[in-house]
Coordinates of C-alpha atoms and ligand atoms in Angstrom, one line a residue:
M1 CA -13.6 33.7 5.2
S2 CA -10.1 32.6 4.0
I3 CA -10.1 30.2 1.0
E4 CA -8.8 27.3 3.2
T5 CA -11.9 27.4 5.4
I6 CA -14.5 27.1 2.6
P7 CA -15.5 23.4 3.0
D8 CA -16.7 22.7 -0.5
I9 CA -13.4 23.2 -2.3
V10 CA -11.7 19.9 -3.3
R11 CA -7.9 20.2 -3.4
H12 CA -6.8 16.7 -4.5
V13 CA -7.7 14.8 -7.6
Y14 CA -6.9 11.2 -8.4
V15 CA -7.4 9.9 -12.0
H16 CA -7.4 6.1 -12.8
I17 CA -6.2 4.9 -16.2
P18 CA -6.8 1.1 -16.2
F19 CA -4.9 0.0 -19.3
C20 CA -1.7 -2.2 -19.1
A21 CA 0.3 -3.8 -21.9
R22 CA 0.7 -6.9 -19.7
I23 CA -1.0 -8.0 -16.5
C24 CA 1.4 -8.6 -13.6
P25 CA 0.5 -11.7 -11.6
Y26 CA 0.7 -9.9 -8.2
C27 CA -1.4 -6.8 -9.0
A28 CA -4.8 -6.3 -7.5
F29 CA -5.5 -2.8 -8.9
Y30 CA -8.3 -2.5 -11.3
K31 CA -6.8 -2.9 -14.8
D32 CA -7.4 -4.5 -18.2
L33 CA -5.2 -5.4 -21.1
L34 CA -4.6 -2.4 -23.4
D35 CA -7.2 -2.4 -26.2
R36 CA -6.4 0.4 -28.6
S37 CA -9.9 0.3 -30.1
Q38 CA -11.3 1.5 -26.7
T39 CA -8.8 4.1 -25.5
D40 CA -10.1 7.2 -27.5
R41 CA -13.6 6.6 -26.2
F42 CA -12.2 6.1 -22.6
C43 CA -10.3 9.4 -22.8
E44 CA -13.4 11.3 -23.8
A45 CA -15.3 9.7 -20.9
L46 CA -12.6 10.8 -18.4
V47 CA -12.9 14.4 -19.4
A48 CA -16.7 14.2 -19.5
E49 CA -16.8 12.7 -16.0
L50 CA -14.4 15.5 -14.7
R51 CA -16.7 18.1 -16.2
M52 CA -19.8 16.6 -14.6
R53 CA -18.2 16.3 -11.2
A54 CA -16.6 19.8 -11.3
Q55 CA -20.2 21.2 -11.7
D56 CA -21.2 19.8 -8.3
R57 CA -18.0 20.9 -6.4
H58 CA -15.6 23.6 -6.5
V59 CA -12.4 21.7 -7.6
V60 CA -9.2 23.8 -7.2
P61 CA -6.5 21.2 -7.0
S62 CA -3.2 21.7 -5.3
T63 CA -2.4 18.1 -6.3
I64 CA -3.4 15.8 -9.2
Y65 CA -2.3 12.2 -9.4
F66 CA -2.7 10.1 -12.6
G67 CA -2.4 6.4 -11.6
G68 CA -3.3 3.0 -12.8
G69 CA -3.0 0.8 -14.6
T70 CA -0.5 2.5 -16.8
P71 CA -1.3 6.1 -17.7
T72 CA 1.6 6.1 -20.2
A73 CA 0.0 3.2 -22.0
L74 CA -2.1 5.9 -23.7
T75 CA -0.7 7.4 -26.8
T76 CA 0.9 10.9 -26.8
A77 CA -2.2 12.3 -28.6
Q78 CA -4.6 10.7 -26.1
L79 CA -2.6 12.1 -23.2
E80 CA -2.7 15.5 -24.8
R81 CA -6.5 15.2 -25.1
V82 CA -7.0 14.1 -21.4
L83 CA -4.5 16.5 -19.9
G84 CA -5.7 19.3 -22.1
G85 CA -9.3 18.5 -21.0
F86 CA -8.2 18.8 -17.3
R87 CA -6.4 22.1 -18.0
E88 CA -9.5 23.5 -19.7
T89 CA -11.9 22.3 -16.9
L90 CA -10.0 23.0 -13.7
D91 CA -8.5 26.1 -12.2
L92 CA -4.9 25.1 -11.8
A93 CA -3.6 28.4 -10.3
Q94 CA -2.9 26.6 -6.9
L95 CA -1.5 23.4 -8.4
I96 CA 1.8 22.4 -6.7
E97 CA 2.2 18.8 -7.8
W98 CA 0.9 16.8 -10.7
T99 CA 2.1 13.2 -10.7
T100 CA 1.8 10.7 -13.5
E101 CA 2.7 7.0 -13.1
A102 CA 4.8 5.5 -15.9
N103 CA 6.2 2.1 -16.7
P104 CA 9.8 1.7 -17.9
G105 CA 9.7 1.3 -21.7
S106 CA 6.4 3.1 -22.1
V107 CA 7.7 6.7 -22.2
S108 CA 9.1 8.1 -25.5
A109 CA 11.0 11.4 -25.5
G110 CA 7.9 12.9 -27.3
K111 CA 5.5 11.6 -24.6
A112 CA 7.8 12.8 -21.8
T113 CA 8.1 16.3 -23.3
L114 CA 4.3 16.5 -23.8
L115 CA 3.6 15.6 -20.1
K116 CA 6.1 18.2 -19.0
N117 CA 4.7 20.9 -21.3
L118 CA 1.1 20.2 -20.1
G119 CA 2.0 20.7 -16.5
V120 CA 3.0 17.3 -15.0
T121 CA 5.6 18.0 -12.4
R122 CA 6.4 14.6 -11.0
I123 CA 6.8 11.1 -12.5
S124 CA 6.5 7.8 -10.6
L125 CA 8.4 5.1 -12.4
G126 CA 7.4 1.5 -11.7
V127 CA 10.9 -0.1 -11.6
Q128 CA 10.1 -2.8 -9.0
S129 CA 13.5 -4.6 -9.3
W130 CA 16.8 -4.5 -11.2
D131 CA 17.2 -8.2 -11.3
E132 CA 16.3 -9.8 -14.6
D133 CA 15.0 -13.1 -13.0
L134 CA 12.8 -11.3 -10.5
L135 CA 11.5 -9.0 -13.3
R136 CA 10.5 -12.1 -15.2
L137 CA 8.9 -13.7 -12.1
L138 CA 6.9 -10.4 -11.7
G139 CA 5.7 -10.6 -15.3
R140 CA 7.2 -7.2 -16.1
D141 CA 7.9 -6.4 -19.7
H142 CA 10.9 -4.2 -19.0
S143 CA 14.7 -4.9 -18.5
P144 CA 17.3 -3.0 -16.5
A145 CA 18.3 -1.3 -19.7
H146 CA 14.7 0.0 -20.1
I147 CA 14.8 1.5 -16.6
R148 CA 18.0 3.5 -17.4
E149 CA 16.7 4.6 -20.7
S150 CA 13.3 5.7 -19.4
F151 CA 14.9 7.6 -16.5
E152 CA 17.2 9.4 -18.9
I153 CA 14.4 10.3 -21.2
L154 CA 12.4 11.8 -18.3
R155 CA 15.4 13.8 -17.0
R156 CA 16.1 15.1 -20.6
A157 CA 12.5 16.2 -20.8
G158 CA 13.1 18.3 -17.7
F159 CA 11.6 16.3 -14.9
G160 CA 13.4 17.2 -11.7
N161 CA 11.1 15.2 -9.5
I162 CA 11.1 11.5 -10.2
N163 CA 9.9 8.7 -7.9
V164 CA 11.0 5.1 -8.3
D165 CA 8.7 2.3 -7.1
L166 CA 10.4 -0.8 -5.8
M167 CA 9.2 -4.1 -4.2
F168 CA 10.9 -6.4 -1.7
G169 CA 10.0 -9.7 0.0
L170 CA 9.6 -11.2 -3.4
P171 CA 9.6 -15.0 -3.8
G172 CA 13.2 -16.3 -3.7
Q173 CA 14.6 -12.8 -3.4
T174 CA 17.9 -12.5 -1.5
L175 CA 19.1 -9.6 0.6
A176 CA 22.1 -9.3 -1.8
Q177 CA 19.7 -8.9 -4.8
W178 CA 17.7 -6.3 -2.8
R179 CA 20.9 -4.4 -1.9
D180 CA 21.9 -4.4 -5.5
T181 CA 18.4 -3.0 -6.5
L182 CA 18.7 -0.3 -3.9
E183 CA 22.2 0.7 -5.0
K184 CA 21.4 0.8 -8.7
T185 CA 18.3 2.9 -7.9
I186 CA 20.3 5.3 -5.7
A187 CA 22.9 5.6 -8.6
L188 CA 20.1 7.1 -10.8
N189 CA 19.7 9.8 -8.1
P190 CA 15.8 10.0 -8.0
E191 CA 14.3 12.5 -5.7
H192 CA 11.9 10.0 -4.2
I193 CA 11.9 6.2 -3.6
S194 CA 8.8 4.1 -2.6
A195 CA 9.8 0.6 -1.4
Y196 CA 6.8 -1.7 -0.8
C197 CA 6.8 -5.1 0.8
L198 CA 5.1 -7.6 -1.5
T199 CA 1.5 -8.3 -0.5
Y200 CA -0.2 -11.5 -1.7
E201 CA -3.4 -9.9 -2.8
E202 CA -6.6 -11.9 -3.2
D203 CA -7.7 -12.6 -6.8
T204 CA -4.1 -12.6 -8.1
D205 CA -2.0 -15.4 -9.5
F206 CA 0.5 -14.8 -6.8
F207 CA -2.1 -15.3 -4.1
V208 CA -3.1 -18.7 -5.6
R209 CA 0.6 -19.8 -5.9
H210 CA 1.2 -18.7 -2.3
A211 CA -1.8 -20.6 -1.1
R212 CA -0.6 -23.7 -2.9
G213 CA 2.7 -23.4 -1.0
E214 CA 4.8 -22.5 -4.1
F215 CA 5.9 -19.2 -2.5
R216 CA 6.9 -18.9 1.2
S217 CA 6.4 -15.7 3.1
D218 CA 8.4 -15.0 6.1
N219 CA 7.8 -12.1 8.5
D220 CA 11.3 -12.2 9.9
S221 CA 12.9 -12.0 6.6
D222 CA 10.5 -9.2 5.5
A223 CA 11.7 -7.3 8.6
E224 CA 15.4 -7.8 7.5
F225 CA 14.6 -6.4 4.0
F226 CA 12.8 -3.5 5.6
E227 CA 15.7 -2.7 7.9
M228 CA 18.2 -2.9 5.1
T229 CA 16.0 -0.5 3.1
M230 CA 15.9 2.1 5.9
S231 CA 19.6 1.8 6.5
I232 CA 20.8 2.1 2.9
L233 CA 18.3 4.8 1.8
Q234 CA 18.9 6.9 4.9
D235 CA 22.7 6.7 4.5
A236 CA 22.2 7.9 0.9
G237 CA 20.3 11.0 2.1
Y238 CA 16.7 9.9 1.7
S239 CA 14.5 10.8 4.7
H240 CA 12.1 8.0 5.7
Y241 CA 8.9 10.0 5.9
E242 CA 6.4 7.2 5.7
I243 CA 6.7 3.4 6.2
S244 CA 7.1 2.8 2.4
N245 CA 8.4 6.2 1.3
Y246 CA 11.7 8.0 1.2
A247 CA 12.5 11.4 -0.1
R248 CA 15.3 14.0 -0.6
P249 CA 14.5 17.1 1.4
N250 CA 11.5 19.0 0.0
F251 CA 10.5 16.1 -2.4
E252 CA 7.9 14.4 -0.2
S253 CA 4.8 13.7 -2.2
A254 CA 2.2 16.4 -1.4
H255 CA -0.6 14.2 -2.8
N256 CA 0.2 11.2 -0.6
R257 CA 0.6 13.4 2.4
A258 CA -2.8 14.9 1.9
Y259 CA -4.3 11.5 1.6
W260 CA -2.5 10.3 4.8
S261 CA -3.7 13.3 6.7
G262 CA -7.4 12.6 5.8
E263 CA -8.0 15.4 3.4
D264 CA -10.9 15.1 0.9
Y265 CA -10.1 14.0 -2.6
L266 CA -12.0 13.5 -5.9
G267 CA -11.4 10.3 -7.9
I268 CA -12.1 10.3 -11.6
G269 CA -12.1 7.1 -13.8
P270 CA -13.2 3.5 -13.3
S271 CA -12.7 2.1 -9.8
A272 CA -11.5 5.5 -8.4
F273 CA -12.5 6.3 -4.8
S274 CA -13.5 9.7 -3.7
T275 CA -13.7 10.9 -0.1
L276 CA -15.8 14.1 0.2
G277 CA -16.9 15.1 3.7
Q278 CA -18.6 12.3 5.5
E279 CA -19.0 10.1 2.4
R280 CA -16.7 7.7 0.4
T281 CA -17.8 6.6 -3.0
Q282 CA -16.3 4.3 -5.6
N283 CA -16.7 4.4 -9.3
V284 CA -17.8 1.4 -11.3
C285 CA -14.8 -1.1 -11.9
D286 CA -15.4 -1.7 -15.6
Y287 CA -14.1 0.9 -18.1
R288 CA -16.6 0.2 -20.8
G289 CA -19.6 0.4 -18.5
Y290 CA -18.0 3.5 -17.0
A291 CA -17.9 5.3 -20.4
D292 CA -21.5 4.2 -21.2
R293 CA -22.7 5.7 -17.9
V294 CA -20.8 8.9 -18.4
F295 CA -21.9 9.4 -22.0
R296 CA -25.6 8.9 -20.9
G297 CA -25.0 11.8 -18.4
E298 CA -25.3 9.4 -15.4
S299 CA -23.0 9.2 -12.4
A300 CA -20.2 6.6 -12.6
I301 CA -20.5 6.0 -8.8
A302 CA -21.2 2.3 -8.1
S303 CA -21.1 2.4 -4.3
R304 CA -21.4 4.8 -1.4
E305 CA -20.4 4.5 2.2
G306 CA -21.1 6.9 5.0
L307 CA -18.1 7.7 7.1
T308 CA -18.7 8.1 10.9
S309 CA -16.3 10.2 12.9
Q310 CA -15.2 6.9 14.6
M311 CA -14.3 5.5 11.1
K312 CA -12.4 8.7 10.2
R313 CA -10.5 8.6 13.5
A314 CA -9.5 5.0 13.0
E315 CA -8.2 5.8 9.5
R316 CA -6.3 8.8 10.7
I317 CA -4.6 6.7 13.4
A318 CA -3.7 3.9 10.9
L319 CA -2.4 6.4 8.3
T320 CA -0.6 9.0 10.4
L321 CA 1.1 6.4 12.5
R322 CA 3.0 5.4 9.4
T323 CA 4.3 8.9 8.9
R324 CA 7.5 10.5 10.3
E325 CA 5.3 13.1 12.2
G326 CA 3.2 10.4 13.9
I327 CA -0.2 10.5 15.5
S328 CA -1.4 13.6 17.2
A329 CA -1.8 13.0 20.9
D330 CA -5.5 13.9 21.0
L331 CA -6.3 11.0 18.6
V332 CA -5.1 8.5 21.2
Q333 CA -6.3 10.2 24.3
D334 CA -8.5 7.2 25.3
R335 CA -5.6 4.8 24.7
Q336 CA -3.2 6.2 27.2
S337 CA -2.2 3.0 28.9
Q338 CA -1.5 1.3 25.5
V339 CA 0.6 4.4 24.4
R340 CA 2.6 4.3 27.7
E341 CA 3.3 0.6 27.1
F342 CA 4.5 1.2 23.6
L343 CA 6.7 4.1 24.8
A344 CA 8.2 1.8 27.5
M345 CA 8.8 -1.0 24.9
G346 CA 10.6 1.5 22.7
L347 CA 8.1 1.1 19.8
L348 CA 6.8 4.7 20.1
Q349 CA 8.6 8.0 20.8
R350 CA 7.3 11.5 21.5
R351 CA 7.9 13.9 18.6
N352 CA 6.7 17.6 18.7
G353 CA 3.7 16.6 20.9
N354 CA 2.8 13.6 18.6
F355 CA 3.6 9.9 19.0
A356 CA 5.8 8.6 16.3
L357 CA 7.2 5.1 15.6
T358 CA 10.8 4.4 16.5
A359 CA 13.0 2.4 14.1
K360 CA 12.1 -0.7 16.1
G361 CA 8.4 0.2 16.0
K362 CA 8.3 0.7 12.2
S363 CA 8.8 -3.0 11.6
L364 CA 5.7 -3.6 13.8
A365 CA 3.6 -0.7 12.5
D366 CA 0.5 -2.7 11.7
S367 CA 0.3 -4.3 15.1
V368 CA 0.9 -1.0 16.9
A369 CA -1.9 0.7 14.8
E370 CA -4.3 -2.2 15.5
A371 CA -3.7 -1.9 19.3
L372 CA -4.4 1.8 19.1
L373 CA -7.7 1.7 17.2
Ligands
SAM401 C1 -0.6 1.5 -9.0 S1 0.7 0.4 -8.9 C2 1.3 0.3 -10.5 C3 2.0 1.4 -11.2 C4 2.5 0.9 -12.6 N1 1.5 0.4 -13.4 C5 3.6 -0.1 -12.5 O1 3.2 -1.3 -12.5 O2 4.7 0.2 -12.4 C6 1.9 1.3 -7.9 C7 2.9 0.5 -7.2 O3 2.3 -0.4 -6.3 C8 3.2 -1.4 -6.0 N2 2.5 -2.7 -5.9 C9 1.6 -3.2 -6.8 N3 1.1 -4.4 -6.4 C10 1.7 -4.7 -5.2 C11 1.6 -5.7 -4.3 N4 0.9 -6.8 -4.5 N5 2.4 -5.7 -3.2 C12 3.2 -4.6 -2.9 N6 3.3 -3.6 -3.8 C13 2.6 -3.6 -4.9 C14 4.3 -1.4 -7.1 O4 5.5 -1.0 -6.6 C15 3.7 -0.4 -8.1 O5 4.7 0.3 -8.8
SF4_402 S1 1.5 -3.6 -11.6 FE1 1.2 -1.9 -12.9 S2 1.7 -2.7 -15.0 FE2 1.4 -4.5 -13.7 S3 -0.8 -5.0 -14.0 FE3 -0.7 -3.7 -12.1 S4 -1.0 -1.6 -12.9 FE4 -0.6 -2.9 -14.7

């Protein structure tokens, strides 16, 4: 049997670091204010959980993704402990991509060099905007100068694969401000750009302010921002390979691609999801309780959900429709009349035997996916 056909090998690992120096009012990810008295213990727990879970499964990652929260909120010594623990525990012979998220202003030259030396190949930098007023509205603790400085530090440390995260559709944001943010980002020449439309997530300050009517959301103007993004980034040589993601040739994120195509992944850390075979689990969303459990030798899993083939099919439709390659025709065999209608409306096109969104269809991706489920 070839190595690819052995089902129990897990090839993708996600690691959640929940600490942030400041809490952004739009963010719904599991995170907590950085408490330096807790971080050493937390780092030990991460490595301990990895060791436990790597006993049950054969984990030979081709991709690892450290997200958050803010992984770079950990000190250089703590990152060394955690990454070193991962290196000791896992067979990294097949690793092709190791991403770490970083916030501007949180990466010193020493930290960047350590990440590079320990095998991190890709950095995802949370820029969000280049506009000082919008950065303030977003509660960010960085300035445009911090963005430039962090980007240069990462380049000098030898990172040749950097993603920049941006957000559009922000309250009061103008198209001119968004154009300026895109142009300043392109001027840095990152290999990858993620551009997300702001979502008002439940349980955030922004959600409450939006519900009170303080912020207006407008689908038409979101579509204008989205179209501007596609046009400017494609003209600058970035390929639009997923609704929110643009990359220079050969710099698409292998980790995200695996996730979109429904591959199994193991999640380590508080709140992390894992999808392994027909089961999805989520770890407890409380980093202190998480560490307590792990140190008692107990599982950190708080909830489990069985995945039926119907659920897996629906997820694959929703996720692959958002990609450049589109949906494989056999996934929508029983939705032929709907597919024909979208082809006739110019929302879908045929691509290498698949159905992919057209430029017009991309603005309506969620509605198209819903109709195909
Ligand atoms: C895991 S998050 C945060 C990473 C990092 N801590 C930061 O803030 O830069 C990854 C990205 O999701 C995006 N994001 C977070 N909240 C969002 C929201 N409510 N709507 C749209 N995008 C969001 C941001 O672009 C962010 O950089
Ligand atoms: S957006 Fe990033 S920095 Fe802000 S609270 Fe969320 S995870 Fe932390």
